[in-house]
Amino acid sequence: MTTSQDFPQQGPQDDAAELSQWERFGVDTTTPHSARVYDYWLGGKTNFPPDRAMGQAIEQAVPSVKEMAKANRAFQGRAVRHLAREHGIRQFLDLGTGIPTSPNTHEIAESVSPGTRVVYVDNDPIVLAHARALMVSSPASRTTYIHADLRKPEELFADPALTSTLDLSRPVGLLMIAVLMLIADEDDPWGRVAALRDALPAGSCIALTTPTPDFDPEAVGKVAEAARAGGMTLVPRSYDDVVRFFDGWELVEPGVAPVLAWRPDGEPPADPKAAYYWGGVAIKR
């Protein structure tokens, strides 16, 4: 099995030889990738000059974007804990995993209930390299990583690594954190999510976030424009568009809300719309 030690730990000072080493493993270091841009915002080291350039271009439009990325990550932690504690979810399917940043989904879930099973899914070779080495569960639990595309749900649910890890006759927590923005409207993200929902049994839950223009249309418009200029798809979506992703499932209070305002730890935020993301959790009754 390939481990992260087989790959260079890419940082700002790495030279062309190390970039070439990544490229030999199928990593395109010449164009930005959403997982690596996000890694840059979170202070990680697995990113390249195009990723940092994209991250900085977006920062020019939204100077607080790094704090927003952290707020989005914090929502994920609260949502996983809620699903484990309040809904008894012991299996998670984490789509668009990104480069591992502790605490990961399995670490959060296991802090509530040891014995959790987690399948991580992404389509970036760098995520593959790190996931297999870093996402190590406790002896009572099990984690698996699948290199796949969420736009092909039929292939995903037929993958033996998924079916041998998750019992699809029992409830699953489906996580789509800041990933649906990468699917253009013409690729029908709502239909893709509907196929994922339909594959899950009653009692399953969805937790998702996605950036929105609703709080600052001008700034978010500049972000989308910068992404397009860099060759990335980034589609911010309105409240009504986000609600559609939960179609037919029962939203958990407070429904679709700004991520900062969704069941915050401690005091409610002074400005719940300071992070330009909608987030929500729903259950299949």
mmCIF file of C-alpha atoms in Angstrom:
data_model
loop_
_atom_site.group_PDB
_atom_site.id
_atom_site.type_symbol
_atom_site.label_atom_id
_atom_site.label_comp_id
_atom_site.label_asym_id
_atom_site.label_seq_id
_atom_site.Cartn_x
_atom_site.Cartn_y
_atom_site.Cartn_z
ATOM 1 C CA MET A 1 0.000 0.000 0.000
ATOM 2 C CA THR A 2 1.227 3.475 -0.803
ATOM 3 C CA THR A 3 1.739 5.700 2.233
ATOM 4 C CA SER A 4 2.178 9.425 2.655
ATOM 5 C CA GLN A 5 5.848 8.811 3.395
ATOM 6 C CA ASP A 6 6.252 7.749 -0.249
ATOM 7 C CA PHE A 7 5.211 11.228 -1.359
ATOM 8 C CA PRO A 8 6.962 14.595 -0.826
ATOM 9 C CA GLN A 9 5.337 16.916 1.696
ATOM 10 C CA GLN A 10 4.786 19.814 -0.660
ATOM 11 C CA GLY A 11 5.402 23.296 0.747
ATOM 12 C CA PRO A 12 6.176 26.777 -0.526
ATOM 13 C CA GLN A 13 9.953 26.158 -0.720
ATOM 14 C CA ASP A 14 9.876 22.852 -2.587
ATOM 15 C CA ASP A 15 11.682 22.813 -5.907
ATOM 16 C CA ALA A 16 10.837 21.629 -9.394
ATOM 17 C CA ALA A 17 12.303 18.169 -8.777
ATOM 18 C CA GLU A 18 9.792 17.505 -6.009
ATOM 19 C CA LEU A 19 6.950 18.797 -8.182
ATOM 20 C CA SER A 20 8.027 16.315 -10.820
ATOM 21 C CA GLN A 21 7.930 13.545 -8.228
ATOM 22 C CA TRP A 22 4.288 14.344 -7.480
ATOM 23 C CA GLU A 23 3.542 14.390 -11.214
ATOM 24 C CA ARG A 24 4.927 10.860 -11.568
ATOM 25 C CA PHE A 25 2.141 9.761 -9.217
ATOM 26 C CA GLY A 26 -0.482 11.290 -11.508
ATOM 27 C CA VAL A 27 -0.857 14.643 -9.722
ATOM 28 C CA ASP A 28 -1.386 17.675 -11.957
ATOM 29 C CA THR A 29 0.682 20.373 -10.252
ATOM 30 C CA THR A 30 0.075 22.967 -12.969
ATOM 31 C CA THR A 31 -3.572 23.778 -12.257
ATOM 32 C CA PRO A 32 -5.360 24.513 -8.964
ATOM 33 C CA HIS A 33 -7.429 21.838 -7.269
ATOM 34 C CA SER A 34 -10.174 22.574 -4.757
ATOM 35 C CA ALA A 35 -8.845 20.137 -2.126
ATOM 36 C CA ARG A 36 -5.394 21.713 -2.237
ATOM 37 C CA VAL A 37 -6.740 25.290 -2.198
ATOM 38 C CA TYR A 38 -8.762 24.358 0.890
ATOM 39 C CA ASP A 39 -5.637 22.789 2.391
ATOM 40 C CA TYR A 40 -3.813 26.088 1.830
ATOM 41 C CA TRP A 41 -6.545 28.047 3.622
ATOM 42 C CA LEU A 42 -6.431 25.640 6.566
ATOM 43 C CA GLY A 43 -2.660 26.075 6.874
ATOM 44 C CA GLY A 44 -1.692 22.726 5.354
ATOM 45 C CA LYS A 45 1.434 21.931 3.343
ATOM 46 C CA THR A 46 0.031 19.791 0.557
ATOM 47 C CA ASN A 47 -0.491 22.524 -2.011
ATOM 48 C CA PHE A 48 1.343 23.931 -5.034
ATOM 49 C CA PRO A 49 1.947 27.419 -6.485
ATOM 50 C CA PRO A 50 -1.251 27.351 -8.633
ATOM 51 C CA ASP A 51 -3.281 26.344 -5.573
ATOM 52 C CA ARG A 52 -1.800 29.142 -3.470
ATOM 53 C CA ALA A 53 -2.290 31.629 -6.298
ATOM 54 C CA MET A 54 -5.944 30.642 -6.538
ATOM 55 C CA GLY A 55 -6.354 30.808 -2.763
ATOM 56 C CA GLN A 56 -4.804 34.269 -2.686
ATOM 57 C CA ALA A 57 -6.939 35.493 -5.588
ATOM 58 C CA ILE A 58 -10.053 34.428 -3.709
ATOM 59 C CA GLU A 59 -8.719 36.081 -0.562
ATOM 60 C CA GLN A 60 -8.552 39.369 -2.448
ATOM 61 C CA ALA A 61 -12.296 39.139 -3.051
ATOM 62 C CA VAL A 62 -13.085 37.752 0.426
ATOM 63 C CA PRO A 63 -10.273 38.564 2.900
ATOM 64 C CA SER A 64 -11.866 36.432 5.609
ATOM 65 C CA VAL A 65 -12.073 33.282 3.454
ATOM 66 C CA LYS A 66 -9.613 31.372 5.673
ATOM 67 C CA GLU A 67 -11.872 31.932 8.675
ATOM 68 C CA MET A 68 -14.834 30.850 6.564
ATOM 69 C CA ALA A 69 -13.042 27.614 5.675
ATOM 70 C CA LYS A 70 -12.481 26.976 9.379
ATOM 71 C CA ALA A 71 -16.148 27.737 10.115
ATOM 72 C CA ASN A 72 -17.171 25.241 7.450
ATOM 73 C CA ARG A 73 -14.875 22.645 8.996
ATOM 74 C CA ALA A 74 -16.325 23.349 12.442
ATOM 75 C CA PHE A 75 -19.840 22.763 11.081
ATOM 76 C CA GLN A 76 -18.710 19.336 9.926
ATOM 77 C CA GLY A 77 -17.547 18.466 13.426
ATOM 78 C CA ARG A 78 -20.801 19.602 15.030
ATOM 79 C CA ALA A 79 -22.885 17.768 12.432
ATOM 80 C CA VAL A 80 -21.012 14.467 12.850
ATOM 81 C CA ARG A 81 -21.288 14.650 16.628
ATOM 82 C CA HIS A 82 -24.999 15.435 16.341
ATOM 83 C CA LEU A 83 -25.634 12.501 14.014
ATOM 84 C CA ALA A 84 -23.724 10.117 16.247
ATOM 85 C CA ARG A 85 -25.269 11.315 19.529
ATOM 86 C CA GLU A 86 -28.821 12.211 18.579
ATOM 87 C CA HIS A 87 -29.530 9.859 15.681
ATOM 88 C CA GLY A 88 -27.322 6.910 16.547
ATOM 89 C CA ILE A 89 -25.446 7.008 13.245
ATOM 90 C CA ARG A 90 -22.555 4.529 13.322
ATOM 91 C CA GLN A 91 -21.712 4.580 9.600
ATOM 92 C CA PHE A 92 -20.583 7.577 7.547
ATOM 93 C CA LEU A 93 -19.998 8.146 3.840
ATOM 94 C CA ASP A 94 -17.822 11.246 3.493
ATOM 95 C CA LEU A 95 -17.889 12.540 -0.101
ATOM 96 C CA GLY A 96 -15.263 15.062 -1.147
ATOM 97 C CA THR A 97 -13.042 14.180 1.773
ATOM 98 C CA GLY A 98 -10.215 16.540 0.879
ATOM 99 C CA ILE A 99 -6.702 16.331 2.259
ATOM 100 C CA PRO A 100 -6.910 14.882 5.793
ATOM 101 C CA THR A 101 -7.029 17.532 8.513
ATOM 102 C CA SER A 102 -7.434 16.270 12.063
ATOM 103 C CA PRO A 103 -9.922 15.748 13.532
ATOM 104 C CA ASN A 104 -11.328 13.767 10.621
ATOM 105 C CA THR A 105 -14.816 12.302 10.433
ATOM 106 C CA HIS A 106 -13.862 8.954 11.976
ATOM 107 C CA GLU A 107 -12.013 10.667 14.849
ATOM 108 C CA ILE A 108 -15.029 12.849 15.630
ATOM 109 C CA ALA A 109 -17.486 9.966 15.405
ATOM 110 C CA GLU A 110 -15.321 7.656 17.509
ATOM 111 C CA SER A 111 -15.114 10.303 20.236
ATOM 112 C CA VAL A 112 -18.870 9.824 20.600
ATOM 113 C CA SER A 113 -19.182 6.114 19.859
ATOM 114 C CA PRO A 114 -16.265 3.732 19.265
ATOM 115 C CA GLY A 115 -16.970 1.179 16.575
ATOM 116 C CA THR A 116 -17.904 3.623 13.827
ATOM 117 C CA ARG A 117 -17.355 2.737 10.167
ATOM 118 C CA VAL A 118 -16.381 5.450 7.686
ATOM 119 C CA VAL A 119 -15.889 5.436 3.921
ATOM 120 C CA TYR A 120 -14.017 8.439 2.533
ATOM 121 C CA VAL A 121 -14.377 9.379 -1.135
ATOM 122 C CA ASP A 122 -12.406 11.833 -3.277
ATOM 123 C CA ASN A 123 -10.942 12.016 -6.777
ATOM 124 C CA ASP A 124 -7.594 13.767 -6.192
ATOM 125 C CA PRO A 125 -4.489 11.506 -6.272
ATOM 126 C CA ILE A 126 -2.976 13.550 -3.434
ATOM 127 C CA VAL A 127 -5.963 12.790 -1.224
ATOM 128 C CA LEU A 128 -5.507 9.127 -2.105
ATOM 129 C CA ALA A 129 -1.859 9.254 -1.050
ATOM 130 C CA HIS A 130 -2.598 10.814 2.328
ATOM 131 C CA ALA A 131 -5.885 9.112 3.111
ATOM 132 C CA ARG A 132 -4.524 5.588 3.112
ATOM 133 C CA ALA A 133 -1.728 6.531 5.490
ATOM 134 C CA LEU A 134 -3.413 8.981 7.834
ATOM 135 C CA MET A 135 -7.008 7.812 8.169
ATOM 136 C CA VAL A 136 -6.248 4.996 10.590
ATOM 137 C CA SER A 137 -9.154 4.089 12.842
ATOM 138 C CA SER A 138 -9.182 2.547 16.303
ATOM 139 C CA PRO A 139 -9.156 -1.273 16.611
ATOM 140 C CA ALA A 140 -12.922 -1.315 17.159
ATOM 141 C CA SER A 141 -13.651 0.821 14.108
ATOM 142 C CA ARG A 142 -13.032 0.656 10.385
ATOM 143 C CA THR A 143 -12.200 3.234 7.728
ATOM 144 C CA THR A 144 -11.846 2.871 3.969
ATOM 145 C CA TYR A 145 -10.884 5.301 1.229
ATOM 146 C CA ILE A 146 -12.326 5.093 -2.304
ATOM 147 C CA HIS A 147 -10.912 7.020 -5.232
ATOM 148 C CA ALA A 148 -14.147 7.873 -7.064
ATOM 149 C CA ASP A 149 -16.397 10.615 -8.408
ATOM 150 C CA LEU A 150 -19.612 11.494 -6.595
ATOM 151 C CA ARG A 151 -21.139 12.331 -9.982
ATOM 152 C CA LYS A 152 -21.266 8.571 -10.602
ATOM 153 C CA PRO A 153 -23.324 7.307 -7.639
ATOM 154 C CA GLU A 154 -24.116 3.941 -9.235
ATOM 155 C CA GLU A 155 -20.413 3.105 -9.533
ATOM 156 C CA LEU A 156 -19.746 4.357 -6.023
ATOM 157 C CA PHE A 157 -22.392 2.173 -4.379
ATOM 158 C CA ALA A 158 -21.228 -0.846 -6.383
ATOM 159 C CA ASP A 159 -17.640 -0.498 -5.179
ATOM 160 C CA PRO A 160 -16.653 -3.567 -3.117
ATOM 161 C CA ALA A 161 -14.670 -1.360 -0.719
ATOM 162 C CA LEU A 162 -17.884 0.469 0.153
ATOM 163 C CA THR A 163 -20.150 -2.549 0.367
ATOM 164 C CA SER A 164 -17.663 -4.448 2.530
ATOM 165 C CA THR A 165 -17.362 -1.515 4.958
ATOM 166 C CA LEU A 166 -20.893 -0.122 5.181
ATOM 167 C CA ASP A 167 -24.070 -2.112 5.794
ATOM 168 C CA LEU A 168 -26.499 -0.377 3.440
ATOM 169 C CA SER A 169 -29.455 -1.981 5.202
ATOM 170 C CA ARG A 170 -28.691 0.212 8.220
ATOM 171 C CA PRO A 171 -28.665 4.035 8.524
ATOM 172 C CA VAL A 172 -25.744 5.932 7.007
ATOM 173 C CA GLY A 173 -24.622 9.511 7.584
ATOM 174 C CA LEU A 174 -23.905 11.056 4.178
ATOM 175 C CA LEU A 175 -21.528 14.031 4.341
ATOM 176 C CA MET A 176 -21.112 16.480 1.460
ATOM 177 C CA ILE A 177 -19.128 19.328 2.962
ATOM 178 C CA ALA A 178 -18.209 22.089 0.493
ATOM 179 C CA VAL A 179 -18.236 19.685 -2.440
ATOM 180 C CA LEU A 180 -21.480 20.284 -4.351
ATOM 181 C CA MET A 181 -20.141 23.683 -5.425
ATOM 182 C CA LEU A 182 -17.795 21.755 -7.737
ATOM 183 C CA ILE A 183 -20.673 20.386 -9.846
ATOM 184 C CA ALA A 184 -22.046 22.745 -12.492
ATOM 185 C CA ASP A 185 -25.811 23.140 -12.843
ATOM 186 C CA GLU A 186 -25.717 21.514 -16.289
ATOM 187 C CA ASP A 187 -24.339 18.365 -14.631
ATOM 188 C CA ASP A 188 -27.509 18.189 -12.503
ATOM 189 C CA PRO A 189 -26.158 18.129 -8.942
ATOM 190 C CA TRP A 190 -29.704 17.744 -7.589
ATOM 191 C CA GLY A 191 -30.201 14.562 -9.607
ATOM 192 C CA ARG A 192 -26.844 13.221 -8.413
ATOM 193 C CA VAL A 193 -27.738 13.881 -4.785
ATOM 194 C CA ALA A 194 -31.195 12.343 -5.298
ATOM 195 C CA ALA A 195 -29.523 9.136 -6.512
ATOM 196 C CA LEU A 196 -27.361 9.114 -3.389
ATOM 197 C CA ARG A 197 -30.396 9.698 -1.157
ATOM 198 C CA ASP A 198 -32.367 6.937 -2.841
ATOM 199 C CA ALA A 199 -29.571 4.433 -2.218
ATOM 200 C CA LEU A 200 -29.731 4.929 1.549
ATOM 201 C CA PRO A 201 -32.193 3.265 3.962
ATOM 202 C CA ALA A 202 -34.646 4.937 6.319
ATOM 203 C CA GLY A 203 -32.963 6.520 9.321
ATOM 204 C CA SER A 204 -30.073 7.772 7.202
ATOM 205 C CA CYS A 205 -29.020 11.412 7.394
ATOM 206 C CA ILE A 206 -27.449 14.003 5.112
ATOM 207 C CA ALA A 207 -25.190 16.840 6.253
ATOM 208 C CA LEU A 208 -23.994 19.311 3.650
ATOM 209 C CA THR A 209 -22.640 22.794 3.162
ATOM 210 C CA THR A 210 -22.193 24.947 0.098
ATOM 211 C CA PRO A 211 -21.121 28.549 -0.519
ATOM 212 C CA THR A 212 -23.836 31.060 -1.291
ATOM 213 C CA PRO A 213 -24.159 34.475 -2.908
ATOM 214 C CA ASP A 214 -27.069 35.299 -0.581
ATOM 215 C CA PHE A 215 -24.971 37.098 2.042
ATOM 216 C CA ASP A 216 -22.643 39.139 -0.209
ATOM 217 C CA PRO A 217 -23.443 38.716 -3.916
ATOM 218 C CA GLU A 218 -20.654 40.991 -5.145
ATOM 219 C CA ALA A 219 -17.839 39.331 -3.183
ATOM 220 C CA VAL A 220 -18.999 35.794 -3.925
ATOM 221 C CA GLY A 221 -19.413 36.685 -7.592
ATOM 222 C CA LYS A 222 -15.741 37.693 -7.662
ATOM 223 C CA VAL A 223 -14.793 34.405 -6.044
ATOM 224 C CA ALA A 224 -16.661 32.414 -8.697
ATOM 225 C CA GLU A 225 -15.058 34.529 -11.423
ATOM 226 C CA ALA A 226 -11.557 33.955 -10.001
ATOM 227 C CA ALA A 227 -12.208 30.212 -9.879
ATOM 228 C CA ARG A 228 -13.384 30.142 -13.489
ATOM 229 C CA ALA A 229 -10.315 32.115 -14.571
ATOM 230 C CA GLY A 230 -8.155 29.463 -12.913
ATOM 231 C CA GLY A 231 -9.972 26.587 -14.607
ATOM 232 C CA MET A 232 -12.000 25.532 -11.542
ATOM 233 C CA THR A 233 -15.738 25.002 -11.306
ATOM 234 C CA LEU A 234 -17.179 26.818 -8.290
ATOM 235 C CA VAL A 235 -20.926 27.372 -8.198
ATOM 236 C CA PRO A 236 -22.340 29.294 -5.213
ATOM 237 C CA ARG A 237 -26.025 28.525 -4.682
ATOM 238 C CA SER A 238 -29.027 30.283 -3.205
ATOM 239 C CA TYR A 239 -31.060 29.169 -0.200
ATOM 240 C CA ASP A 240 -33.794 27.690 -2.410
ATOM 241 C CA ASP A 241 -31.241 25.749 -4.449
ATOM 242 C CA VAL A 242 -29.696 24.333 -1.278
ATOM 243 C CA VAL A 243 -33.065 23.281 0.145
ATOM 244 C CA ARG A 244 -33.629 21.226 -3.021
ATOM 245 C CA PHE A 245 -30.712 18.952 -2.078
ATOM 246 C CA PHE A 246 -32.751 17.710 0.904
ATOM 247 C CA ASP A 247 -35.921 17.078 -1.098
ATOM 248 C CA GLY A 248 -38.203 14.570 0.632
ATOM 249 C CA TRP A 249 -36.112 14.324 3.802
ATOM 250 C CA GLU A 250 -36.952 15.930 7.140
ATOM 251 C CA LEU A 251 -34.692 18.858 7.989
ATOM 252 C CA VAL A 252 -33.265 18.906 11.506
ATOM 253 C CA GLU A 253 -33.676 22.174 13.411
ATOM 254 C CA PRO A 254 -32.713 24.898 12.617
ATOM 255 C CA GLY A 255 -33.104 23.725 9.013
ATOM 256 C CA VAL A 256 -30.897 25.181 6.294
ATOM 257 C CA ALA A 257 -28.971 27.918 8.094
ATOM 258 C CA PRO A 258 -25.697 29.854 7.895
ATOM 259 C CA VAL A 259 -23.003 27.397 9.019
ATOM 260 C CA LEU A 260 -22.062 29.651 11.933
ATOM 261 C CA ALA A 261 -25.655 29.564 13.163
ATOM 262 C CA TRP A 262 -26.231 25.808 12.869
ATOM 263 C CA ARG A 263 -26.234 24.521 16.468
ATOM 264 C CA PRO A 264 -23.173 26.565 17.491
ATOM 265 C CA ASP A 265 -21.038 25.551 20.432
ATOM 266 C CA GLY A 266 -21.403 28.199 23.118
ATOM 267 C CA GLU A 267 -22.906 31.617 22.426
ATOM 268 C CA PRO A 268 -24.529 32.308 19.035
ATOM 269 C CA PRO A 269 -22.237 34.239 16.656
ATOM 270 C CA ALA A 270 -22.554 38.011 16.569
ATOM 271 C CA ASP A 271 -22.851 37.877 12.776
ATOM 272 C CA PRO A 272 -24.114 34.464 11.641
ATOM 273 C CA LYS A 273 -23.670 35.458 7.990
ATOM 274 C CA ALA A 274 -19.968 36.223 8.338
ATOM 275 C CA ALA A 275 -19.177 32.869 6.664
ATOM 276 C CA TYR A 276 -20.788 32.691 3.244
ATOM 277 C CA TYR A 277 -22.019 29.095 3.494
ATOM 278 C CA TRP A 278 -25.410 27.498 3.941
ATOM 279 C CA GLY A 279 -25.428 24.284 5.926
ATOM 280 C CA GLY A 280 -28.042 21.773 6.947
ATOM 281 C CA VAL A 281 -28.805 18.275 8.183
ATOM 282 C CA ALA A 282 -31.799 16.111 7.279
ATOM 283 C CA ILE A 283 -33.047 12.615 8.087
ATOM 284 C CA LYS A 284 -34.843 10.044 5.934
ATOM 285 C CA ARG A 285 -37.955 8.958 7.802
#
